[in-house]
Short mmCIF file of C-alpha atoms in Angstrom, two decimals:
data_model
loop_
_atom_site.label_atom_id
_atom_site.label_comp_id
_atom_site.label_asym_id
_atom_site.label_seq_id
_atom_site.Cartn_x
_atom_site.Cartn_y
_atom_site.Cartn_z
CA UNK A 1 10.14 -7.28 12.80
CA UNK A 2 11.35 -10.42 11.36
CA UNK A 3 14.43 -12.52 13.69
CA UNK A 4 16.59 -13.14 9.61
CA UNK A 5 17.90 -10.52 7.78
CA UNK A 6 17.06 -9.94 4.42
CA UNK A 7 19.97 -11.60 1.97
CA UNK A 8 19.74 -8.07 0.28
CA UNK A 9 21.07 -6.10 2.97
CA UNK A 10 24.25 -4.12 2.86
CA UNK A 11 27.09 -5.85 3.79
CA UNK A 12 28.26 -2.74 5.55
CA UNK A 13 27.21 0.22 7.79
CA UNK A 14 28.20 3.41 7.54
CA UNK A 15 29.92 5.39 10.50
CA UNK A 16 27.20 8.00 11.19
CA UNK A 17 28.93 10.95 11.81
CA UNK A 18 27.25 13.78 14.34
CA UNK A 19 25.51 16.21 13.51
CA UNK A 20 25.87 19.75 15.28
CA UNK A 21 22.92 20.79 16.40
CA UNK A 22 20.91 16.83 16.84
CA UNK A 23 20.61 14.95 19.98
CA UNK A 24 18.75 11.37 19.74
CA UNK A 25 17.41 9.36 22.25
CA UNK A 26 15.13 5.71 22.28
CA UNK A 27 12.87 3.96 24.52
CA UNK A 28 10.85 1.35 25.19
CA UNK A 29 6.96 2.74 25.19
CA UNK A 30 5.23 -0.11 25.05
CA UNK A 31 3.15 0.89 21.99
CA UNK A 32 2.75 -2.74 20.32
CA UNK A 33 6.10 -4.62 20.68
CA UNK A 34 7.65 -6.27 23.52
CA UNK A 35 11.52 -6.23 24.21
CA UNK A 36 12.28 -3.64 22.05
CA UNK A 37 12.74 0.08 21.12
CA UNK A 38 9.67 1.43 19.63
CA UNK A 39 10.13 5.17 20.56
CA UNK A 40 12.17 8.02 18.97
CA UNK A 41 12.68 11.06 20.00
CA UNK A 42 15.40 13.77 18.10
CA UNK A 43 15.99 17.06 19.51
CA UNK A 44 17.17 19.67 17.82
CA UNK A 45 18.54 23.59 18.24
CA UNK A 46 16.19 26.50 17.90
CA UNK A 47 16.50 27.92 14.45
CA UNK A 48 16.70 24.42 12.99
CA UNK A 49 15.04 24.63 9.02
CA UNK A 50 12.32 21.91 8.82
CA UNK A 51 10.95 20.75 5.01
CA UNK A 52 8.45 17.61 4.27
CA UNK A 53 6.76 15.64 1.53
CA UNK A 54 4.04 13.31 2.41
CA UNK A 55 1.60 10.50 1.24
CA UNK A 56 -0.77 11.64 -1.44
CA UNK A 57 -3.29 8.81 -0.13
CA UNK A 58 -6.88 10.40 0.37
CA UNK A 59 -7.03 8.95 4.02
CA UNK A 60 -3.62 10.02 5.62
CA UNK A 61 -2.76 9.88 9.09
CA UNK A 62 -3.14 11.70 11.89
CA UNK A 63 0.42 12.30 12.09
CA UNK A 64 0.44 13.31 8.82
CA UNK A 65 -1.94 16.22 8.56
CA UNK A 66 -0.45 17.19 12.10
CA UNK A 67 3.29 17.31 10.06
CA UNK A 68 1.37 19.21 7.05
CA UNK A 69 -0.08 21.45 9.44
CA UNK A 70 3.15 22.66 10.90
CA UNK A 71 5.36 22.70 8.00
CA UNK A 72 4.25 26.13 7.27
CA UNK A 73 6.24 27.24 10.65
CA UNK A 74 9.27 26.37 8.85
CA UNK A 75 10.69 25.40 11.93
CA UNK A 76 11.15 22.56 14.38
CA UNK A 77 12.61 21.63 18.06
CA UNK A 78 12.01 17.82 18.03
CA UNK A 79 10.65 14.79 16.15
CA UNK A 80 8.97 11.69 17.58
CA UNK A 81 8.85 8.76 15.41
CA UNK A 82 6.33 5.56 17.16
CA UNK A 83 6.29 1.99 15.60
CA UNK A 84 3.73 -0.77 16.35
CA UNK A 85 1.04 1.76 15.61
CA UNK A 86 -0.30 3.79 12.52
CA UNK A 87 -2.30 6.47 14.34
CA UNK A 88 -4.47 5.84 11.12
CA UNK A 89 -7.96 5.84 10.17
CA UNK A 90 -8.31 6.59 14.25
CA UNK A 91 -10.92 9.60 13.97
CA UNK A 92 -10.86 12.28 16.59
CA UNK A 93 -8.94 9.71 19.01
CA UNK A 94 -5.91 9.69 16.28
CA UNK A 95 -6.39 13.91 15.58
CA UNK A 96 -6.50 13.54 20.02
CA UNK A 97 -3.79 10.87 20.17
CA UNK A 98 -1.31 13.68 18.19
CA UNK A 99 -1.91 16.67 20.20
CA UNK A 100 -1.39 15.04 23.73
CA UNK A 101 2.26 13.67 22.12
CA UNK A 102 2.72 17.12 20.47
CA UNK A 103 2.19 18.67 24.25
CA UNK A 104 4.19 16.25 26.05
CA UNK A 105 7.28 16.15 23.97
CA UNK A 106 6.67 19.86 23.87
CA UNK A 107 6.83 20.06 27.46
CA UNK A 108 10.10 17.85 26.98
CA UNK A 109 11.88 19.72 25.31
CA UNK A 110 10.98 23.26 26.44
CA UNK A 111 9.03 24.67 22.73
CA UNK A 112 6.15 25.30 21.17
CA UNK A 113 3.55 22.90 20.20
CA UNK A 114 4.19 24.10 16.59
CA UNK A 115 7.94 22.93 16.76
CA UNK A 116 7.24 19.09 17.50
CA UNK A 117 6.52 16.66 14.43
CA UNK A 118 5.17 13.64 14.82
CA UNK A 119 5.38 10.18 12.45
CA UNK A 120 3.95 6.66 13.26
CA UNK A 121 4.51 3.74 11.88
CA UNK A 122 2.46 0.38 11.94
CA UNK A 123 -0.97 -1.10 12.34
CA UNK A 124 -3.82 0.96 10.86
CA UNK A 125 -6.93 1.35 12.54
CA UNK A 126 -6.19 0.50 16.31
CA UNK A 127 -6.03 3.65 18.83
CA UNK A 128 -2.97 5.08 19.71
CA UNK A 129 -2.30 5.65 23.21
CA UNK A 130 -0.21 8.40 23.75
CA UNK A 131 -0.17 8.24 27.01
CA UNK A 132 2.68 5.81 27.28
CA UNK A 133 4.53 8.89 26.11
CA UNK A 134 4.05 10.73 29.32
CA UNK A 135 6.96 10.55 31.63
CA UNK A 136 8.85 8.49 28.53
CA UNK A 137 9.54 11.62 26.28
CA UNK A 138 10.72 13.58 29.26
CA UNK A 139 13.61 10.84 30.87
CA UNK A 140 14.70 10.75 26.28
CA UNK A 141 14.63 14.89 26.09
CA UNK A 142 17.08 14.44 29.19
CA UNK A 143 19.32 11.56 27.96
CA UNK A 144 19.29 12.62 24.62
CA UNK A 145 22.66 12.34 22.62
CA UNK A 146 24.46 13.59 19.57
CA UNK A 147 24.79 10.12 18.49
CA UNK A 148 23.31 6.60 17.22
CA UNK A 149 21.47 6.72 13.96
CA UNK A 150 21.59 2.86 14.02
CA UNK A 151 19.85 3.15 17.27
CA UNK A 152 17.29 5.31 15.99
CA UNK A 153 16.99 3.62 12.80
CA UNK A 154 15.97 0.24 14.25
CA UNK A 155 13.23 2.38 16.86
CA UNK A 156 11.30 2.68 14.17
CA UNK A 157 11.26 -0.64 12.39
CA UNK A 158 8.16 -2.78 11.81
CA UNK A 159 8.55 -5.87 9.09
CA UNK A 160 12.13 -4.49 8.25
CA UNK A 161 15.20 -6.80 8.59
CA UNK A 162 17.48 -4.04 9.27
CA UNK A 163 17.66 -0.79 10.12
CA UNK A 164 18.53 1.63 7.17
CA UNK A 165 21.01 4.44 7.35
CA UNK A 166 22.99 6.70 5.36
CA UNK A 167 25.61 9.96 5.28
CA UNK A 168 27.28 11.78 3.61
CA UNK A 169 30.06 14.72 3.75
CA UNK A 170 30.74 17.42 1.54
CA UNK A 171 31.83 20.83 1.64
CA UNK A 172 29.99 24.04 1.15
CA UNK A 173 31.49 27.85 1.52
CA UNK A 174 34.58 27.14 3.79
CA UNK A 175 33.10 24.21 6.24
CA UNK A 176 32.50 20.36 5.92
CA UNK A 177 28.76 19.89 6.31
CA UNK A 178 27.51 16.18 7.14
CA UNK A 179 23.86 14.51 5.87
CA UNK A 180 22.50 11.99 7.66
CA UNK A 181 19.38 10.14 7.04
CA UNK A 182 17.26 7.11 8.14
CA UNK A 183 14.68 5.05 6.71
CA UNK A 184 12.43 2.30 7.46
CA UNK A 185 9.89 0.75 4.84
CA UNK A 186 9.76 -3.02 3.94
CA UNK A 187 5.83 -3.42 3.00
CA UNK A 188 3.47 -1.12 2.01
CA UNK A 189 5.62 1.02 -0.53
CA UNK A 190 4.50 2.86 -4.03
CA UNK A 191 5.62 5.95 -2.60
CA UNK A 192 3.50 9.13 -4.21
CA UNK A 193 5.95 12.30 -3.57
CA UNK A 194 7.14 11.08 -0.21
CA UNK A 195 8.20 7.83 1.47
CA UNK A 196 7.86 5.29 4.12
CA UNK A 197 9.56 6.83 6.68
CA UNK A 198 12.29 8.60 6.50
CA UNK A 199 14.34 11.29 8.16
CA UNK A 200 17.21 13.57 7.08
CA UNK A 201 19.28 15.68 9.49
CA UNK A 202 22.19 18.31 8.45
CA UNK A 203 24.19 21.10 9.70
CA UNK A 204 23.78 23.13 6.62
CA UNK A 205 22.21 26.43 6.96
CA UNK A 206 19.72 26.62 4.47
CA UNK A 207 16.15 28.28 4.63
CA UNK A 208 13.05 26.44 4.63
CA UNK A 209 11.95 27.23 1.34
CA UNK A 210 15.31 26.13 -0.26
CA UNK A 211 15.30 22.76 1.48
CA UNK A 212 11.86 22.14 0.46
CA UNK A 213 12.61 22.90 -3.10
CA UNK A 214 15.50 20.19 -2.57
CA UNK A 215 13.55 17.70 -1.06
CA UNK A 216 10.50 17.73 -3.47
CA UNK A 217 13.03 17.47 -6.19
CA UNK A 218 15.01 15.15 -4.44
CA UNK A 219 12.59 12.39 -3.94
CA UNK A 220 11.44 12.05 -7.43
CA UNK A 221 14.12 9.82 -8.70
CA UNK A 222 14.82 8.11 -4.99
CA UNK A 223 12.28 7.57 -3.17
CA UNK A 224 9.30 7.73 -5.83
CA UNK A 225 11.20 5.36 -8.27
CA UNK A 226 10.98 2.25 -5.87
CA UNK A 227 8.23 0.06 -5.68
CA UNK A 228 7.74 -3.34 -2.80
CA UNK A 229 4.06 -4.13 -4.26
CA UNK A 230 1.81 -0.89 -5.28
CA UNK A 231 0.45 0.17 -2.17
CA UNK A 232 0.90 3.66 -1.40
CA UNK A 233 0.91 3.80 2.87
CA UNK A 234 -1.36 5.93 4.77
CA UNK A 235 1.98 7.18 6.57
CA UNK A 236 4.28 8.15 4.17
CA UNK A 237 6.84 10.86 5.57
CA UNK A 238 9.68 12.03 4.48
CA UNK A 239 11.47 15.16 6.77
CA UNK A 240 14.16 17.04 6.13
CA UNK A 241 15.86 19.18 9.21
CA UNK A 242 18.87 21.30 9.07
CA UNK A 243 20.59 22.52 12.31
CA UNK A 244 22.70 25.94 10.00
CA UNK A 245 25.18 24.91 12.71
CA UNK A 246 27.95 24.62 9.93
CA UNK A 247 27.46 28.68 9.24
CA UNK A 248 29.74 28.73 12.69
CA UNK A 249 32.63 27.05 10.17
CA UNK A 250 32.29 28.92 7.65
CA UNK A 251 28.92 27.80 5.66
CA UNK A 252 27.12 30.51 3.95
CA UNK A 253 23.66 30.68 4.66
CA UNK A 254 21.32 29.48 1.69
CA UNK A 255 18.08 31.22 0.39
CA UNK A 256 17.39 29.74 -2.65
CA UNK A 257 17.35 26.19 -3.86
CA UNK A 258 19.01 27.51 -7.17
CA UNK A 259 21.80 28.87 -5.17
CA UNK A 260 25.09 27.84 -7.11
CA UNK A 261 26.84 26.92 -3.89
CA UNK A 262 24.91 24.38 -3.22
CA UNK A 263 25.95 22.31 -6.59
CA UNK A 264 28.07 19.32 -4.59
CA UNK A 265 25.57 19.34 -1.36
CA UNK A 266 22.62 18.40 -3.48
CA UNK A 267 24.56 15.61 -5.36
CA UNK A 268 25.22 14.33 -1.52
CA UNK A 269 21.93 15.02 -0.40
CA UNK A 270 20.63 12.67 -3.60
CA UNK A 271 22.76 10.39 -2.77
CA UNK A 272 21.68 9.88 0.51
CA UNK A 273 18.22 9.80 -0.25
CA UNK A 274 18.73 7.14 -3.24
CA UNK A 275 21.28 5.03 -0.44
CA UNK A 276 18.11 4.76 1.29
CA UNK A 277 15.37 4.13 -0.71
CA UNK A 278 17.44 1.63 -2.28
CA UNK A 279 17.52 -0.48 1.59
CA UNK A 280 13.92 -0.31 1.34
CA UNK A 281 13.71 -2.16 -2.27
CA UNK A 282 16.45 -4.08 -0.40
CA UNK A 283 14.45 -5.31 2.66
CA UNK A 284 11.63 -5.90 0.40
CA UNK A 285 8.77 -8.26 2.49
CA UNK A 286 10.14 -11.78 1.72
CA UNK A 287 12.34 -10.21 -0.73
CA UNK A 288 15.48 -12.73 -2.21
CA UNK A 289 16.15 -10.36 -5.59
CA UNK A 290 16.90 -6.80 -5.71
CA UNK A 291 15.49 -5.83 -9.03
CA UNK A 292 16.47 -2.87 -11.59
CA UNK A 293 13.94 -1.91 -14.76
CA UNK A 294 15.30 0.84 -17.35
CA UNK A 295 12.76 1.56 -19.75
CA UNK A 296 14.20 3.51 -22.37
CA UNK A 297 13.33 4.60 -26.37
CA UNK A 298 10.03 6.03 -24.76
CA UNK A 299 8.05 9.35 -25.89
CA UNK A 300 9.11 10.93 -22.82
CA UNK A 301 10.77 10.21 -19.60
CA UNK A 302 7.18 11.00 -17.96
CA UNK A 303 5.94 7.40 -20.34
CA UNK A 304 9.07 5.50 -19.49
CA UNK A 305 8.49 6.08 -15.40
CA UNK A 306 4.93 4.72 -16.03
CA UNK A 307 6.02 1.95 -18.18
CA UNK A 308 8.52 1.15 -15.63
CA UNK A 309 6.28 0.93 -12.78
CA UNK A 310 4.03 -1.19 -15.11
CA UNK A 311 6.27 -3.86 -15.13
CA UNK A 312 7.82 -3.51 -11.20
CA UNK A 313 4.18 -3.87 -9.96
CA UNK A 314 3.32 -6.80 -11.79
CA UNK A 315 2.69 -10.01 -9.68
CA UNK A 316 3.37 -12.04 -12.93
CA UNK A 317 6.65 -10.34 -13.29
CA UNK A 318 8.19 -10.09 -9.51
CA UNK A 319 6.82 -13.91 -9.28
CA UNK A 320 8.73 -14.96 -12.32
CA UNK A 321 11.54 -13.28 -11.07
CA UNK A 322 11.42 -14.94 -7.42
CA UNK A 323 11.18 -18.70 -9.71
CA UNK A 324 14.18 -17.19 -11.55
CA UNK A 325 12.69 -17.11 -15.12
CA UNK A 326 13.04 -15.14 -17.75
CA UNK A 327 9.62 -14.88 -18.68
CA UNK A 328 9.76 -12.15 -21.32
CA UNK A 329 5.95 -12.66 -22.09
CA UNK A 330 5.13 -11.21 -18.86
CA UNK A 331 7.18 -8.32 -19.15
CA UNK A 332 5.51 -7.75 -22.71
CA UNK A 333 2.52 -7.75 -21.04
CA UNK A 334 3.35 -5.24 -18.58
CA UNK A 335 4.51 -2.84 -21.42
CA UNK A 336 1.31 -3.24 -23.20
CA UNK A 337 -1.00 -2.63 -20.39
CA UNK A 338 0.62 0.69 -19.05
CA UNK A 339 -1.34 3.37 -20.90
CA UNK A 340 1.68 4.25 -23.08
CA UNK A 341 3.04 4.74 -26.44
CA UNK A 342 4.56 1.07 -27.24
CA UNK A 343 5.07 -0.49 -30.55
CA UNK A 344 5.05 -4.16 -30.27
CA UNK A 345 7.10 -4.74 -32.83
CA UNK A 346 10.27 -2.43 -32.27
CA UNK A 347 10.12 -4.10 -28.70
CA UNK A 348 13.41 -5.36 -27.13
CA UNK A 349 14.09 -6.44 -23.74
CA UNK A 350 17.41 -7.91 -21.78
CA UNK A 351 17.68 -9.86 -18.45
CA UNK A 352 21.28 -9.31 -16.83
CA UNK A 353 22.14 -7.78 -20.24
CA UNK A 354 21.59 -10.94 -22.03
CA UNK A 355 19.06 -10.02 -24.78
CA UNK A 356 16.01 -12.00 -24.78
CA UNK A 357 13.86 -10.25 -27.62
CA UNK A 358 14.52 -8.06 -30.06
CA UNK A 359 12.01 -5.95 -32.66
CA UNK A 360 8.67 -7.42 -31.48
CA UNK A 361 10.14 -11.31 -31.32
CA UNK A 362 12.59 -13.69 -29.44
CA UNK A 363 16.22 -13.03 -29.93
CA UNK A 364 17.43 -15.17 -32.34
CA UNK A 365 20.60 -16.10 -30.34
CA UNK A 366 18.40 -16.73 -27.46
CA UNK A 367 19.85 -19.41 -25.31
CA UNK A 368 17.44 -20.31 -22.31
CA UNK A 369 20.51 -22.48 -20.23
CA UNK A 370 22.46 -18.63 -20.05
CA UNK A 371 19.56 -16.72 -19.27
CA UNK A 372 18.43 -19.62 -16.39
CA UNK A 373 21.97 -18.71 -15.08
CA UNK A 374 21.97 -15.57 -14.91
CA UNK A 375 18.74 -15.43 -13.41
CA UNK A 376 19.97 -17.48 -9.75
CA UNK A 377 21.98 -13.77 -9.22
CA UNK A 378 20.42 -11.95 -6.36
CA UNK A 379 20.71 -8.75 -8.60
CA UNK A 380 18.05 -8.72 -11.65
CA UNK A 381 18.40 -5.97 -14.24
CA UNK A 382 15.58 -6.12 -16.84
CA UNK A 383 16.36 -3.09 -19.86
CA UNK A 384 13.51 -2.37 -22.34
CA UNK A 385 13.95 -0.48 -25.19
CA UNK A 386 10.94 1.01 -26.80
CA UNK A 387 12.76 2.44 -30.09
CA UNK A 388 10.35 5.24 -29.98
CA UNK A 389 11.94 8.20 -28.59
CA UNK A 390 14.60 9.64 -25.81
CA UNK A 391 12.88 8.80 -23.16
CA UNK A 392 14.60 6.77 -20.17
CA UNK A 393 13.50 6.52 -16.53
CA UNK A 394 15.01 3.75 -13.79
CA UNK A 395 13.12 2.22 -10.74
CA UNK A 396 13.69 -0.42 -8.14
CA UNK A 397 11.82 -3.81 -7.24
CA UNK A 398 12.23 -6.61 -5.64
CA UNK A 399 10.53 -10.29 -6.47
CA UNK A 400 7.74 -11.19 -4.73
CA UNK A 401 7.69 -14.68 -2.93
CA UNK A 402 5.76 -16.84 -0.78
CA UNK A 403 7.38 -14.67 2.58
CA UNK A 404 5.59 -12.05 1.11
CA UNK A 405 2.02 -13.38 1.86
CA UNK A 406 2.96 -14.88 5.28
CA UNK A 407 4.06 -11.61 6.50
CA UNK A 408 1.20 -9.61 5.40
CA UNK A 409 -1.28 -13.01 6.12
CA UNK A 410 0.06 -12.58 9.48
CA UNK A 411 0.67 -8.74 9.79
CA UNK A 412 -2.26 -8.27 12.56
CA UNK A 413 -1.56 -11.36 14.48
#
């Protein structure tokens, strides 16, 4: 975790309501860190709906194919969230590592086995002990609270610079029903239907199969549109958990994702997941500019997301961008070597909304002193119009620096 705070960061937090039906309680396990939080545990009701997406990575961790395994159950009791360690590419001692937590918290918190679910976040390949757990998850199920997200948020944080948190209110049926989520992510991220890490918690009662449907919807403009540096983690989880604690007030209980009821909860529940996968682009490793790409004029939004990506992945591109130049070139490249429908020569592309080429050439009112200005601002927007279609599609970057490659140079040390 690094001691400065990204110059990114929000300049405010949000006051994290409660949530009926969620109690939250960290420690200090010992798993990697020293001086620090590093354990989560959230407890919730019985009856709480639990939905997931996860990393589409071929070697996913133990934690993940436990979470996959009990999704099916629909339900869930408690989640325990570890940082310092992966629990990935650990063999039987990870697949091990996951049932003794699974039994301990389970013992906890008084449920089944089948009810716990289980994240980690950090080194890959080392062992995780979970017996640092033992005694640990027991004192949190007793202490736990209806309470601090912050708390929880920075439990789980590895290189981030701040923990990331975000809510939201709106009302469904009769009642006010709150959203509250978490993230953490800094390194590591080209999220493939899922995330870093990140958790959601409400008190709407809605089924399992309806909050899936949300979630797997939800992600693919949030949390799938923001890139740090291409890497797709081993860990990626995303989990969504709702209490139904609202249908006391008044909430009518939700089936089906196409419910019309739910209209203004999943604009809230959108906006809390793009909140937070915008922190992550935020916190970027060694991150100084938060960076925007709109691709539009493709064949289809499906070509302008790859496009997009083309160019937020590119080292040329984020490096430029951290030396604050407009180096259209690169960007041209990036366009070119996506796989896509491009024409070269109905091109046009803007920095800060100054254009910098236009139809396959350099603006002819190009002025490189405005452009050097308006690259020093900590927000970049690069636009690219294809002129080939209706196609548009938005992600999130950040620039990539010289912190970048200490950070990761360093990561195991």
């Amino acid at each position: 975790m690094s001691s400065s705070v990204s110059p990114l960061a929000p300049k405010n937090v949000p006051d994290m309501p409660v949530i009926a039906g969620v109690r939250l309680a960290t420690a200090e396990a010992g798993i990697r860190y020293k001086s620090r939080t590093d354990v989560l545990l959230a407890v919730m009701d019985k009856g709480t709906a639990v939905a997931g997406v996860f990393t589409k990575s071929k070697c996913p961790s133990a934690p993940v194919e436990w979470c996959r395994a009990k999704l099916k159950g629909g339900k869930a009791r408690a989640l325990v969230v570890n940082s310092g360690n992966a629990n990935a590419f650990t063999g039987k001692t990870g697949r091990s590592s996951t049932a003794l937590t699974a039994k301990i918290a389970a013992k906890a918190v008084g449920c089944s086995e089948s009810e716990i679910f289980l994240a980690s976040t950090g080194v890959i390949g080392e062992p995780l002990d979970a017996t640092k757990f033992d005694g640990v998850l027991g004192r949190l199920a007793e202490t736990a609270e209806a309470g601090d997200y912050l708390a929880a948020a920075k439990a789980i944080m590895t290189t981030d610079t701040f923990p990331k948190v975000a809510t939201a209110t709106v009302k469904l049926g009769k009642a006010r029903v709150s959203i509250n989520g978490m993230a953490k992510g800094a390194g590591m991220i080209a999220p493939d239907m899922a995330t870093m890490l990140s958790f959601i918690f409400t008190d709407a009662p809605i089924a399992p199969a309806a909050l899936q449907a949300l979630l797997k919807s939800g992600v693919e403009d949030t949390f799938n549109a923001v890139t740090i540096d291409g890497d797709t983690s081993t860990s990626d989880t995303l989990l969504a958990f709702a209490t139904g604690a609202a249908a006391e007030h008044g909430a009518p209980k939700i089936s089906r994702a196409s419910d019309p009821r739910l209209k203004a909860f999943v604009k809230a529940f959108n906006q809390v997941l793009a909140n937070l996968s915008e922190q992550v682009a935020r916190d970027g490793e060694g991150a100084r500019k938060l960076v925007e790409i709109t691709v539009e004029g493709a064949k289809t939004k499906a070509s302008a997301r790859k496009i997009a990506m083309s160019i937020a992945n590119s080292p040329l591109v984020k490096t430029a961008i951290a030396g604050e130049d407009a180096n259209w070139g690169r960007v041209v490249m990036a366009v070119g070597k996506a796989g896509e429908p491009a024409d070269r020569d109905k091109l046009s592309i803007a920095f800060n909304g100054i254009r910098v080429a236009k139809s396959g050439a350099r603006d002819p009112s190009y002025d490189e002193a405005q452009v050097s200005e308006a690259m020093k601002a900590p927000e970049i927007a690069i636009k690219v119009s294809l002129g080939l279609g209706k196609g548009r599609d938005r992600v999130l970057t950040c620039d990539l620096t010289k912190e970048y490659v200490a950070i990761n140079g360093d990561y195991r040390s």
